[in-house]
Amino acid sequence: MASGAAAGPARPGVSGLVVEGNDANFTEVVNASIRVPSVVVLWSAGLPQSGDFLQVVIGAAAALDGRVQVVSVNVDANPGLLRAFQVQSVPMTLGLVQGQPVPLFAGIQPAEQVRAYLDELLKLAVQYGIAGRVDIGGAGVDEGAGEGVEPELPPLHQAAFDAIERDDLDGAAAAYEQALKENPGDTDAELGLAHVGLMRRTRGVDPAAARAAAAASPDDVDAAIMVADLDVLGGHVEDAFGRLIDLVKATAGDEREQARTHLLELFSIVGSHDERVRKARTALMSALF
């Protein structure tokens, strides 16, 4: 079977922006996502346009200064990964955050949409306190280069991450709030503060009990909001949106407004450019009118 493509996939063993994932090393690739989020592109040497798309993803990731690592997987040469991911067509793109796969999209997407998905992957990584970077200075050149370096974060951002790691969510929120006070345009601090808010609201909540309570009382706005927060925190964005849109349809008055307002807050956390937000906004408009 073919093992390469004219698109120039990464060579085995290369550290930096792009690494090659294969049947033998994929456990290491997964483990690396504990430090730095990864975007995995499964492509085929027999379908040149899928190899070309890999380069689109690499270009989008290169603009993020090492905050995302690209993993190139040629499915022709790696039947184990082909089966593991149940690949039906290529290219297929997914994320890895803290060792867990994150579905992204299938098929070829324009560069701006790829960047939007990568931004969402970074939001999820921030939520889990993952802020490592890979050294892209020699990406694709130096064999056996370093395994990645820790980021040099602004002091208040570092203080927030440190607070999250020691489970001091109030301290993390205070650090992000101070960062925003000093720089109101600090979007990373705004995003971090929003995710800390989610973590604070769901802290100590038993997910099973919360879901049972929402199922038992479908019109209970507070119960539905709690489950929606849990879903967003766990990456189940569409489930969260659908739950609150259904609630908007089923309620009226203050309860309806509470559900609508919280849904808009979740939209801002996920990001207005996300396709899931665009679809949910359309569904919300239909529910309201």
PDB file of C-alpha atoms in Angstrom:
ATOM      1  CA  MET A   1       0.000   0.000   0.000  1.00  0.00           C
ATOM      2  CA  ALA A   2       1.100   3.576  -0.528  1.00  0.00           C
ATOM      3  CA  SER A   3       2.810   5.247   2.377  1.00  0.00           C
ATOM      4  CA  GLY A   4       3.047   8.837   1.249  1.00  0.00           C
ATOM      5  CA  ALA A   5       1.465  11.468  -0.976  1.00  0.00           C
ATOM      6  CA  ALA A   6       2.545  14.347  -3.102  1.00  0.00           C
ATOM      7  CA  ALA A   7       1.054  16.616  -0.468  1.00  0.00           C
ATOM      8  CA  GLY A   8       4.103  15.956   1.665  1.00  0.00           C
ATOM      9  CA  PRO A   9       2.878  14.493   4.961  1.00  0.00           C
ATOM     10  CA  ALA A  10       5.077  14.696   8.015  1.00  0.00           C
ATOM     11  CA  ARG A  11       7.935  12.225   8.293  1.00  0.00           C
ATOM     12  CA  PRO A  12       7.947   9.669  11.154  1.00  0.00           C
ATOM     13  CA  GLY A  13       9.552  10.925  14.330  1.00  0.00           C
ATOM     14  CA  VAL A  14       9.333  14.623  13.491  1.00  0.00           C
ATOM     15  CA  SER A  15       8.484  16.820  16.465  1.00  0.00           C
ATOM     16  CA  GLY A  16       6.983  20.260  16.134  1.00  0.00           C
ATOM     17  CA  LEU A  17       3.840  21.468  14.430  1.00  0.00           C
ATOM     18  CA  VAL A  18       3.226  18.246  12.466  1.00  0.00           C
ATOM     19  CA  VAL A  19       3.820  14.639  13.494  1.00  0.00           C
ATOM     20  CA  GLU A  20       2.952  11.422  11.714  1.00  0.00           C
ATOM     21  CA  GLY A  21       0.562   9.151  13.561  1.00  0.00           C
ATOM     22  CA  ASN A  22       0.610   5.444  12.819  1.00  0.00           C
ATOM     23  CA  ASP A  23      -0.525   2.110  14.209  1.00  0.00           C
ATOM     24  CA  ALA A  24       2.682   1.779  16.223  1.00  0.00           C
ATOM     25  CA  ASN A  25       2.911   5.207  17.864  1.00  0.00           C
ATOM     26  CA  PHE A  26      -0.677   6.368  18.251  1.00  0.00           C
ATOM     27  CA  THR A  27      -0.752   5.705  21.996  1.00  0.00           C
ATOM     28  CA  GLU A  28       2.103   8.202  22.318  1.00  0.00           C
ATOM     29  CA  VAL A  29       0.199  10.651  20.125  1.00  0.00           C
ATOM     30  CA  VAL A  30      -2.853  10.338  22.376  1.00  0.00           C
ATOM     31  CA  ASN A  31      -0.773  10.805  25.526  1.00  0.00           C
ATOM     32  CA  ALA A  32       0.816  13.954  24.096  1.00  0.00           C
ATOM     33  CA  SER A  33      -2.637  15.585  23.979  1.00  0.00           C
ATOM     34  CA  ILE A  34      -2.504  15.787  27.765  1.00  0.00           C
ATOM     35  CA  ARG A  35      -0.044  18.670  27.278  1.00  0.00           C
ATOM     36  CA  VAL A  36      -1.038  20.108  23.890  1.00  0.00           C
ATOM     37  CA  PRO A  37      -4.341  19.624  22.028  1.00  0.00           C
ATOM     38  CA  SER A  38      -4.016  17.833  18.694  1.00  0.00           C
ATOM     39  CA  VAL A  39      -5.951  17.854  15.450  1.00  0.00           C
ATOM     40  CA  VAL A  40      -5.799  14.520  13.632  1.00  0.00           C
ATOM     41  CA  VAL A  41      -6.258  14.405   9.867  1.00  0.00           C
ATOM     42  CA  LEU A  42      -6.916  10.956   8.387  1.00  0.00           C
ATOM     43  CA  TRP A  43      -6.177  11.005   4.663  1.00  0.00           C
ATOM     44  CA  SER A  44      -5.355   8.600   1.836  1.00  0.00           C
ATOM     45  CA  ALA A  45      -2.483   8.602  -0.593  1.00  0.00           C
ATOM     46  CA  GLY A  46      -4.950   7.206  -3.123  1.00  0.00           C
ATOM     47  CA  LEU A  47      -7.058  10.371  -2.870  1.00  0.00           C
ATOM     48  CA  PRO A  48      -4.694  13.298  -3.554  1.00  0.00           C
ATOM     49  CA  GLN A  49      -7.236  15.952  -2.596  1.00  0.00           C
ATOM     50  CA  SER A  50      -7.321  14.521   0.920  1.00  0.00           C
ATOM     51  CA  GLY A  51      -3.557  14.976   1.141  1.00  0.00           C
ATOM     52  CA  ASP A  52      -3.960  18.516  -0.156  1.00  0.00           C
ATOM     53  CA  PHE A  53      -6.490  19.183   2.591  1.00  0.00           C
ATOM     54  CA  LEU A  54      -3.925  18.121   5.185  1.00  0.00           C
ATOM     55  CA  GLN A  55      -1.882  21.121   4.079  1.00  0.00           C
ATOM     56  CA  VAL A  56      -4.903  23.394   4.636  1.00  0.00           C
ATOM     57  CA  VAL A  57      -5.145  22.170   8.224  1.00  0.00           C
ATOM     58  CA  ILE A  58      -1.404  22.618   8.717  1.00  0.00           C
ATOM     59  CA  GLY A  59      -1.678  26.187   7.477  1.00  0.00           C
ATOM     60  CA  ALA A  60      -4.533  26.962   9.864  1.00  0.00           C
ATOM     61  CA  ALA A  61      -2.654  25.399  12.790  1.00  0.00           C
ATOM     62  CA  ALA A  62       0.554  27.265  11.942  1.00  0.00           C
ATOM     63  CA  ALA A  63      -1.217  30.559  12.653  1.00  0.00           C
ATOM     64  CA  LEU A  64      -1.863  29.448  16.255  1.00  0.00           C
ATOM     65  CA  ASP A  65       1.788  29.659  17.355  1.00  0.00           C
ATOM     66  CA  GLY A  66       2.157  26.061  18.452  1.00  0.00           C
ATOM     67  CA  ARG A  67      -1.019  25.870  20.525  1.00  0.00           C
ATOM     68  CA  VAL A  68      -2.273  22.940  18.418  1.00  0.00           C
ATOM     69  CA  GLN A  69      -0.296  20.019  17.039  1.00  0.00           C
ATOM     70  CA  VAL A  70      -1.296  18.443  13.720  1.00  0.00           C
ATOM     71  CA  VAL A  71      -1.233  14.637  13.480  1.00  0.00           C
ATOM     72  CA  SER A  72      -1.096  13.243   9.950  1.00  0.00           C
ATOM     73  CA  VAL A  73      -2.477   9.706   9.483  1.00  0.00           C
ATOM     74  CA  ASN A  74      -2.294   7.981   6.103  1.00  0.00           C
ATOM     75  CA  VAL A  75      -5.054   5.373   6.435  1.00  0.00           C
ATOM     76  CA  ASP A  76      -3.628   3.336   3.517  1.00  0.00           C
ATOM     77  CA  ALA A  77      -0.560   2.521   5.594  1.00  0.00           C
ATOM     78  CA  ASN A  78      -2.338   2.180   8.948  1.00  0.00           C
ATOM     79  CA  PRO A  79      -5.217  -0.307   8.806  1.00  0.00           C
ATOM     80  CA  GLY A  80      -5.439  -0.436  12.600  1.00  0.00           C
ATOM     81  CA  LEU A  81      -6.327   3.261  12.825  1.00  0.00           C
ATOM     82  CA  LEU A  82      -8.614   2.922   9.815  1.00  0.00           C
ATOM     83  CA  ARG A  83     -10.626   0.323  11.760  1.00  0.00           C
ATOM     84  CA  ALA A  84     -10.351   2.078  15.130  1.00  0.00           C
ATOM     85  CA  PHE A  85     -11.849   5.316  13.819  1.00  0.00           C
ATOM     86  CA  GLN A  86     -14.346   3.517  11.551  1.00  0.00           C
ATOM     87  CA  VAL A  87     -13.317   5.742   8.679  1.00  0.00           C
ATOM     88  CA  GLN A  88     -15.951   5.750   5.937  1.00  0.00           C
ATOM     89  CA  SER A  89     -14.410   8.490   3.797  1.00  0.00           C
ATOM     90  CA  VAL A  90     -11.396  10.779   3.818  1.00  0.00           C
ATOM     91  CA  PRO A  91     -10.357  13.294   4.787  1.00  0.00           C
ATOM     92  CA  MET A  92     -11.699  12.859   8.300  1.00  0.00           C
ATOM     93  CA  THR A  93     -10.644  15.304  11.012  1.00  0.00           C
ATOM     94  CA  LEU A  94     -10.899  14.948  14.775  1.00  0.00           C
ATOM     95  CA  GLY A  95      -9.365  16.488  17.856  1.00  0.00           C
ATOM     96  CA  LEU A  96      -7.540  15.025  20.830  1.00  0.00           C
ATOM     97  CA  VAL A  97      -7.768  16.747  24.207  1.00  0.00           C
ATOM     98  CA  GLN A  98      -6.453  15.193  27.392  1.00  0.00           C
ATOM     99  CA  GLY A  99      -6.269  11.826  25.669  1.00  0.00           C
ATOM    100  CA  GLN A 100      -9.907  11.916  24.558  1.00  0.00           C
ATOM    101  CA  PRO A 101     -11.138  12.115  20.944  1.00  0.00           C
ATOM    102  CA  VAL A 102     -13.247  15.134  19.988  1.00  0.00           C
ATOM    103  CA  PRO A 103     -15.334  14.792  16.793  1.00  0.00           C
ATOM    104  CA  LEU A 104     -14.747  17.726  14.449  1.00  0.00           C
ATOM    105  CA  PHE A 105     -15.824  17.168  10.840  1.00  0.00           C
ATOM    106  CA  ALA A 106     -15.602  14.952   7.779  1.00  0.00           C
ATOM    107  CA  GLY A 107     -14.726  16.015   4.264  1.00  0.00           C
ATOM    108  CA  ILE A 108     -12.943  19.077   2.938  1.00  0.00           C
ATOM    109  CA  GLN A 109     -13.636  22.445   4.565  1.00  0.00           C
ATOM    110  CA  PRO A 110     -12.438  25.948   3.609  1.00  0.00           C
ATOM    111  CA  ALA A 111      -9.507  27.320   5.569  1.00  0.00           C
ATOM    112  CA  GLU A 112     -11.622  29.801   7.520  1.00  0.00           C
ATOM    113  CA  GLN A 113     -13.943  27.045   8.722  1.00  0.00           C
ATOM    114  CA  VAL A 114     -10.976  24.875   9.699  1.00  0.00           C
ATOM    115  CA  ARG A 115      -9.667  27.762  11.782  1.00  0.00           C
ATOM    116  CA  ALA A 116     -13.064  28.097  13.463  1.00  0.00           C
ATOM    117  CA  TYR A 117     -12.993  24.429  14.463  1.00  0.00           C
ATOM    118  CA  LEU A 118      -9.451  24.778  15.778  1.00  0.00           C
ATOM    119  CA  ASP A 119     -10.534  27.768  17.850  1.00  0.00           C
ATOM    120  CA  GLU A 120     -13.265  25.622  19.401  1.00  0.00           C
ATOM    121  CA  LEU A 121     -10.756  22.863  20.099  1.00  0.00           C
ATOM    122  CA  LEU A 122      -8.591  25.401  21.919  1.00  0.00           C
ATOM    123  CA  LYS A 123     -11.581  26.540  23.969  1.00  0.00           C
ATOM    124  CA  LEU A 124     -12.150  22.977  25.093  1.00  0.00           C
ATOM    125  CA  ALA A 125      -8.453  22.618  25.936  1.00  0.00           C
ATOM    126  CA  VAL A 126      -8.559  25.813  28.016  1.00  0.00           C
ATOM    127  CA  GLN A 127     -11.569  24.416  29.835  1.00  0.00           C
ATOM    128  CA  TYR A 128      -9.458  21.459  30.943  1.00  0.00           C
ATOM    129  CA  GLY A 129      -6.478  23.635  31.842  1.00  0.00           C
ATOM    130  CA  ILE A 130      -4.384  22.445  28.863  1.00  0.00           C
ATOM    131  CA  ALA A 131      -2.217  25.247  27.527  1.00  0.00           C
ATOM    132  CA  GLY A 132       0.982  23.615  26.322  1.00  0.00           C
ATOM    133  CA  ARG A 133       2.673  24.536  23.060  1.00  0.00           C
ATOM    134  CA  VAL A 134       4.871  22.746  20.606  1.00  0.00           C
ATOM    135  CA  ASP A 135       8.075  24.339  19.392  1.00  0.00           C
ATOM    136  CA  ILE A 136       7.308  25.103  15.758  1.00  0.00           C
ATOM    137  CA  GLY A 137      10.583  26.831  15.022  1.00  0.00           C
ATOM    138  CA  GLY A 138      11.958  23.707  13.348  1.00  0.00           C
ATOM    139  CA  ALA A 139       8.726  21.895  12.576  1.00  0.00           C
ATOM    140  CA  GLY A 140       9.166  19.257   9.915  1.00  0.00           C
ATOM    141  CA  VAL A 141      12.964  19.671   9.880  1.00  0.00           C
ATOM    142  CA  ASP A 142      14.714  18.446  12.992  1.00  0.00           C
ATOM    143  CA  GLU A 143      14.540  14.728  13.627  1.00  0.00           C
ATOM    144  CA  GLY A 144      13.939  13.924  17.267  1.00  0.00           C
ATOM    145  CA  ALA A 145      13.359  17.536  18.220  1.00  0.00           C
ATOM    146  CA  GLY A 146      11.965  18.449  21.643  1.00  0.00           C
ATOM    147  CA  GLU A 147       8.642  17.042  22.748  1.00  0.00           C
ATOM    148  CA  GLY A 148       7.069  20.459  23.237  1.00  0.00           C
ATOM    149  CA  VAL A 149       7.559  23.371  25.590  1.00  0.00           C
ATOM    150  CA  GLU A 150       5.350  24.965  28.164  1.00  0.00           C
ATOM    151  CA  PRO A 151       3.870  28.313  27.120  1.00  0.00           C
ATOM    152  CA  GLU A 152       5.051  31.611  28.487  1.00  0.00           C
ATOM    153  CA  LEU A 153       1.681  32.868  29.647  1.00  0.00           C
ATOM    154  CA  PRO A 154       0.958  36.381  30.905  1.00  0.00           C
ATOM    155  CA  PRO A 155       1.306  36.378  34.701  1.00  0.00           C
ATOM    156  CA  LEU A 156      -2.426  36.665  35.428  1.00  0.00           C
ATOM    157  CA  HIS A 157      -3.256  33.876  32.981  1.00  0.00           C
ATOM    158  CA  GLN A 158      -0.635  31.676  34.597  1.00  0.00           C
ATOM    159  CA  ALA A 159      -2.078  32.514  37.993  1.00  0.00           C
ATOM    160  CA  ALA A 160      -5.514  31.452  36.750  1.00  0.00           C
ATOM    161  CA  PHE A 161      -4.229  28.126  35.412  1.00  0.00           C
ATOM    162  CA  ASP A 162      -2.329  27.491  38.649  1.00  0.00           C
ATOM    163  CA  ALA A 163      -5.496  28.218  40.626  1.00  0.00           C
ATOM    164  CA  ILE A 164      -7.527  25.797  38.484  1.00  0.00           C
ATOM    165  CA  GLU A 165      -4.940  23.071  39.047  1.00  0.00           C
ATOM    166  CA  ARG A 166      -5.240  23.444  42.823  1.00  0.00           C
ATOM    167  CA  ASP A 167      -9.053  23.547  42.507  1.00  0.00           C
ATOM    168  CA  ASP A 168      -9.268  27.207  43.529  1.00  0.00           C
ATOM    169  CA  LEU A 169     -11.936  28.340  41.071  1.00  0.00           C
ATOM    170  CA  ASP A 170     -12.583  31.591  42.952  1.00  0.00           C
ATOM    171  CA  GLY A 171      -8.899  32.428  42.644  1.00  0.00           C
ATOM    172  CA  ALA A 172      -8.929  31.591  38.934  1.00  0.00           C
ATOM    173  CA  ALA A 173     -11.951  33.822  38.365  1.00  0.00           C
ATOM    174  CA  ALA A 174     -10.283  36.662  40.269  1.00  0.00           C
ATOM    175  CA  ALA A 175      -7.146  36.368  38.127  1.00  0.00           C
ATOM    176  CA  TYR A 176      -9.122  36.431  34.882  1.00  0.00           C
ATOM    177  CA  GLU A 177     -11.245  39.343  36.125  1.00  0.00           C
ATOM    178  CA  GLN A 178      -8.085  41.297  36.923  1.00  0.00           C
ATOM    179  CA  ALA A 179      -6.679  40.491  33.477  1.00  0.00           C
ATOM    180  CA  LEU A 180      -9.871  41.853  31.888  1.00  0.00           C
ATOM    181  CA  LYS A 181      -9.745  44.930  34.095  1.00  0.00           C
ATOM    182  CA  GLU A 182      -6.233  45.634  32.849  1.00  0.00           C
ATOM    183  CA  ASN A 183      -7.057  44.722  29.251  1.00  0.00           C
ATOM    184  CA  PRO A 184     -10.783  44.644  28.378  1.00  0.00           C
ATOM    185  CA  GLY A 185      -9.889  43.241  24.937  1.00  0.00           C
ATOM    186  CA  ASP A 186      -8.243  40.124  26.359  1.00  0.00           C
ATOM    187  CA  THR A 187     -10.387  37.478  24.665  1.00  0.00           C
ATOM    188  CA  ASP A 188      -8.412  34.595  26.175  1.00  0.00           C
ATOM    189  CA  ALA A 189      -9.162  35.934  29.660  1.00  0.00           C
ATOM    190  CA  GLU A 190     -12.825  36.406  28.742  1.00  0.00           C
ATOM    191  CA  LEU A 191     -13.013  32.827  27.508  1.00  0.00           C
ATOM    192  CA  GLY A 192     -11.171  31.522  30.557  1.00  0.00           C
ATOM    193  CA  LEU A 193     -13.516  33.376  32.888  1.00  0.00           C
ATOM    194  CA  ALA A 194     -16.563  31.974  31.094  1.00  0.00           C
ATOM    195  CA  HIS A 195     -15.310  28.425  31.443  1.00  0.00           C
ATOM    196  CA  VAL A 196     -14.428  28.948  35.088  1.00  0.00           C
ATOM    197  CA  GLY A 197     -18.015  30.126  35.521  1.00  0.00           C
ATOM    198  CA  LEU A 198     -19.237  26.843  34.057  1.00  0.00           C
ATOM    199  CA  MET A 199     -16.949  24.907  36.368  1.00  0.00           C
ATOM    200  CA  ARG A 200     -18.151  26.840  39.400  1.00  0.00           C
ATOM    201  CA  ARG A 201     -21.825  26.318  38.550  1.00  0.00           C
ATOM    202  CA  THR A 202     -21.365  22.574  38.092  1.00  0.00           C
ATOM    203  CA  ARG A 203     -18.944  22.038  40.968  1.00  0.00           C
ATOM    204  CA  GLY A 204     -19.972  19.175  43.208  1.00  0.00           C
ATOM    205  CA  VAL A 205     -22.970  18.318  41.028  1.00  0.00           C
ATOM    206  CA  ASP A 206     -23.746  14.636  40.523  1.00  0.00           C
ATOM    207  CA  PRO A 207     -24.273  14.391  36.736  1.00  0.00           C
ATOM    208  CA  ALA A 208     -26.486  11.309  36.993  1.00  0.00           C
ATOM    209  CA  ALA A 209     -28.686  12.928  39.626  1.00  0.00           C
ATOM    210  CA  ALA A 210     -28.878  16.169  37.642  1.00  0.00           C
ATOM    211  CA  ARG A 211     -29.975  14.329  34.508  1.00  0.00           C
ATOM    212  CA  ALA A 212     -32.506  12.292  36.442  1.00  0.00           C
ATOM    213  CA  ALA A 213     -33.972  15.469  37.945  1.00  0.00           C
ATOM    214  CA  ALA A 214     -34.256  17.096  34.504  1.00  0.00           C
ATOM    215  CA  ALA A 215     -35.885  13.977  33.057  1.00  0.00           C
ATOM    216  CA  ALA A 216     -38.384  13.828  35.914  1.00  0.00           C
ATOM    217  CA  SER A 217     -39.338  17.511  35.492  1.00  0.00           C
ATOM    218  CA  PRO A 218     -38.975  18.433  31.787  1.00  0.00           C
ATOM    219  CA  ASP A 219     -40.281  21.968  32.394  1.00  0.00           C
ATOM    220  CA  ASP A 220     -37.919  22.717  35.306  1.00  0.00           C
ATOM    221  CA  VAL A 221     -35.761  25.502  33.890  1.00  0.00           C
ATOM    222  CA  ASP A 222     -33.069  25.344  36.580  1.00  0.00           C
ATOM    223  CA  ALA A 223     -32.708  21.573  36.152  1.00  0.00           C
ATOM    224  CA  ALA A 224     -32.457  21.888  32.373  1.00  0.00           C
ATOM    225  CA  ILE A 225     -29.877  24.673  32.628  1.00  0.00           C
ATOM    226  CA  MET A 226     -27.744  22.568  34.947  1.00  0.00           C
ATOM    227  CA  VAL A 227     -27.723  19.657  32.487  1.00  0.00           C
ATOM    228  CA  ALA A 228     -26.991  22.042  29.599  1.00  0.00           C
ATOM    229  CA  ASP A 229     -23.991  23.393  31.523  1.00  0.00           C
ATOM    230  CA  LEU A 230     -22.783  19.849  32.163  1.00  0.00           C
ATOM    231  CA  ASP A 231     -23.156  19.059  28.465  1.00  0.00           C
ATOM    232  CA  VAL A 232     -21.143  22.082  27.355  1.00  0.00           C
ATOM    233  CA  LEU A 233     -18.514  21.318  29.970  1.00  0.00           C
ATOM    234  CA  GLY A 234     -18.258  17.796  28.584  1.00  0.00           C
ATOM    235  CA  GLY A 235     -18.150  18.906  24.957  1.00  0.00           C
ATOM    236  CA  HIS A 236     -21.744  17.860  24.107  1.00  0.00           C
ATOM    237  CA  VAL A 237     -22.604  21.265  22.715  1.00  0.00           C
ATOM    238  CA  GLU A 238     -25.464  20.274  20.412  1.00  0.00           C
ATOM    239  CA  ASP A 239     -27.198  18.376  23.223  1.00  0.00           C
ATOM    240  CA  ALA A 240     -27.016  21.460  25.444  1.00  0.00           C
ATOM    241  CA  PHE A 241     -28.423  23.728  22.750  1.00  0.00           C
ATOM    242  CA  GLY A 242     -31.200  21.319  21.835  1.00  0.00           C
ATOM    243  CA  ARG A 243     -32.289  20.947  25.458  1.00  0.00           C
ATOM    244  CA  LEU A 244     -32.640  24.684  26.001  1.00  0.00           C
ATOM    245  CA  ILE A 245     -34.307  25.302  22.644  1.00  0.00           C
ATOM    246  CA  ASP A 246     -36.885  22.638  23.525  1.00  0.00           C
ATOM    247  CA  LEU A 247     -37.399  24.397  26.845  1.00  0.00           C
ATOM    248  CA  VAL A 248     -37.950  27.742  25.119  1.00  0.00           C
ATOM    249  CA  LYS A 249     -40.654  26.054  23.034  1.00  0.00           C
ATOM    250  CA  ALA A 250     -42.319  24.517  26.097  1.00  0.00           C
ATOM    251  CA  THR A 251     -42.301  27.496  28.474  1.00  0.00           C
ATOM    252  CA  ALA A 252     -43.547  31.082  28.606  1.00  0.00           C
ATOM    253  CA  GLY A 253     -42.955  34.306  30.486  1.00  0.00           C
ATOM    254  CA  ASP A 254     -40.062  34.528  32.929  1.00  0.00           C
ATOM    255  CA  GLU A 255     -39.131  30.876  32.574  1.00  0.00           C
ATOM    256  CA  ARG A 256     -38.867  31.171  28.829  1.00  0.00           C
ATOM    257  CA  GLU A 257     -36.738  34.293  29.157  1.00  0.00           C
ATOM    258  CA  GLN A 258     -34.452  32.547  31.661  1.00  0.00           C
ATOM    259  CA  ALA A 259     -33.899  29.648  29.251  1.00  0.00           C
ATOM    260  CA  ARG A 260     -33.337  32.003  26.306  1.00  0.00           C
ATOM    261  CA  THR A 261     -30.859  34.184  28.216  1.00  0.00           C
ATOM    262  CA  HIS A 262     -28.843  31.219  29.384  1.00  0.00           C
ATOM    263  CA  LEU A 263     -28.768  29.789  25.881  1.00  0.00           C
ATOM    264  CA  LEU A 264     -27.352  33.075  24.590  1.00  0.00           C
ATOM    265  CA  GLU A 265     -24.678  32.900  27.281  1.00  0.00           C
ATOM    266  CA  LEU A 266     -23.713  29.416  26.116  1.00  0.00           C
ATOM    267  CA  PHE A 267     -23.595  30.704  22.521  1.00  0.00           C
ATOM    268  CA  SER A 268     -21.004  33.273  23.572  1.00  0.00           C
ATOM    269  CA  ILE A 269     -18.926  30.616  25.339  1.00  0.00           C
ATOM    270  CA  VAL A 270     -18.904  28.289  22.341  1.00  0.00           C
ATOM    271  CA  GLY A 271     -18.301  31.117  19.863  1.00  0.00           C
ATOM    272  CA  SER A 272     -20.555  32.888  17.378  1.00  0.00           C
ATOM    273  CA  HIS A 273     -18.565  31.591  14.379  1.00  0.00           C
ATOM    274  CA  ASP A 274     -19.207  27.940  15.315  1.00  0.00           C
ATOM    275  CA  GLU A 275     -21.570  26.217  12.898  1.00  0.00           C
ATOM    276  CA  ARG A 276     -23.418  24.619  15.821  1.00  0.00           C
ATOM    277  CA  VAL A 277     -24.147  28.080  17.201  1.00  0.00           C
ATOM    278  CA  ARG A 278     -25.367  29.300  13.818  1.00  0.00           C
ATOM    279  CA  LYS A 279     -27.766  26.376  13.507  1.00  0.00           C
ATOM    280  CA  ALA A 280     -28.957  26.780  17.090  1.00  0.00           C
ATOM    281  CA  ARG A 281     -29.591  30.500  16.580  1.00  0.00           C
ATOM    282  CA  THR A 282     -31.829  29.655  13.628  1.00  0.00           C
ATOM    283  CA  ALA A 283     -33.650  27.045  15.705  1.00  0.00           C
ATOM    284  CA  LEU A 284     -34.044  29.522  18.557  1.00  0.00           C
ATOM    285  CA  MET A 285     -35.589  32.092  16.234  1.00  0.00           C
ATOM    286  CA  SER A 286     -38.089  29.484  15.047  1.00  0.00           C
ATOM    287  CA  ALA A 287     -38.878  28.568  18.651  1.00  0.00           C
ATOM    288  CA  LEU A 288     -39.490  32.192  19.575  1.00  0.00           C
ATOM    289  CA  PHE A 289     -41.567  33.180  16.595  1.00  0.00           C
TER     290      PHE A 289
END
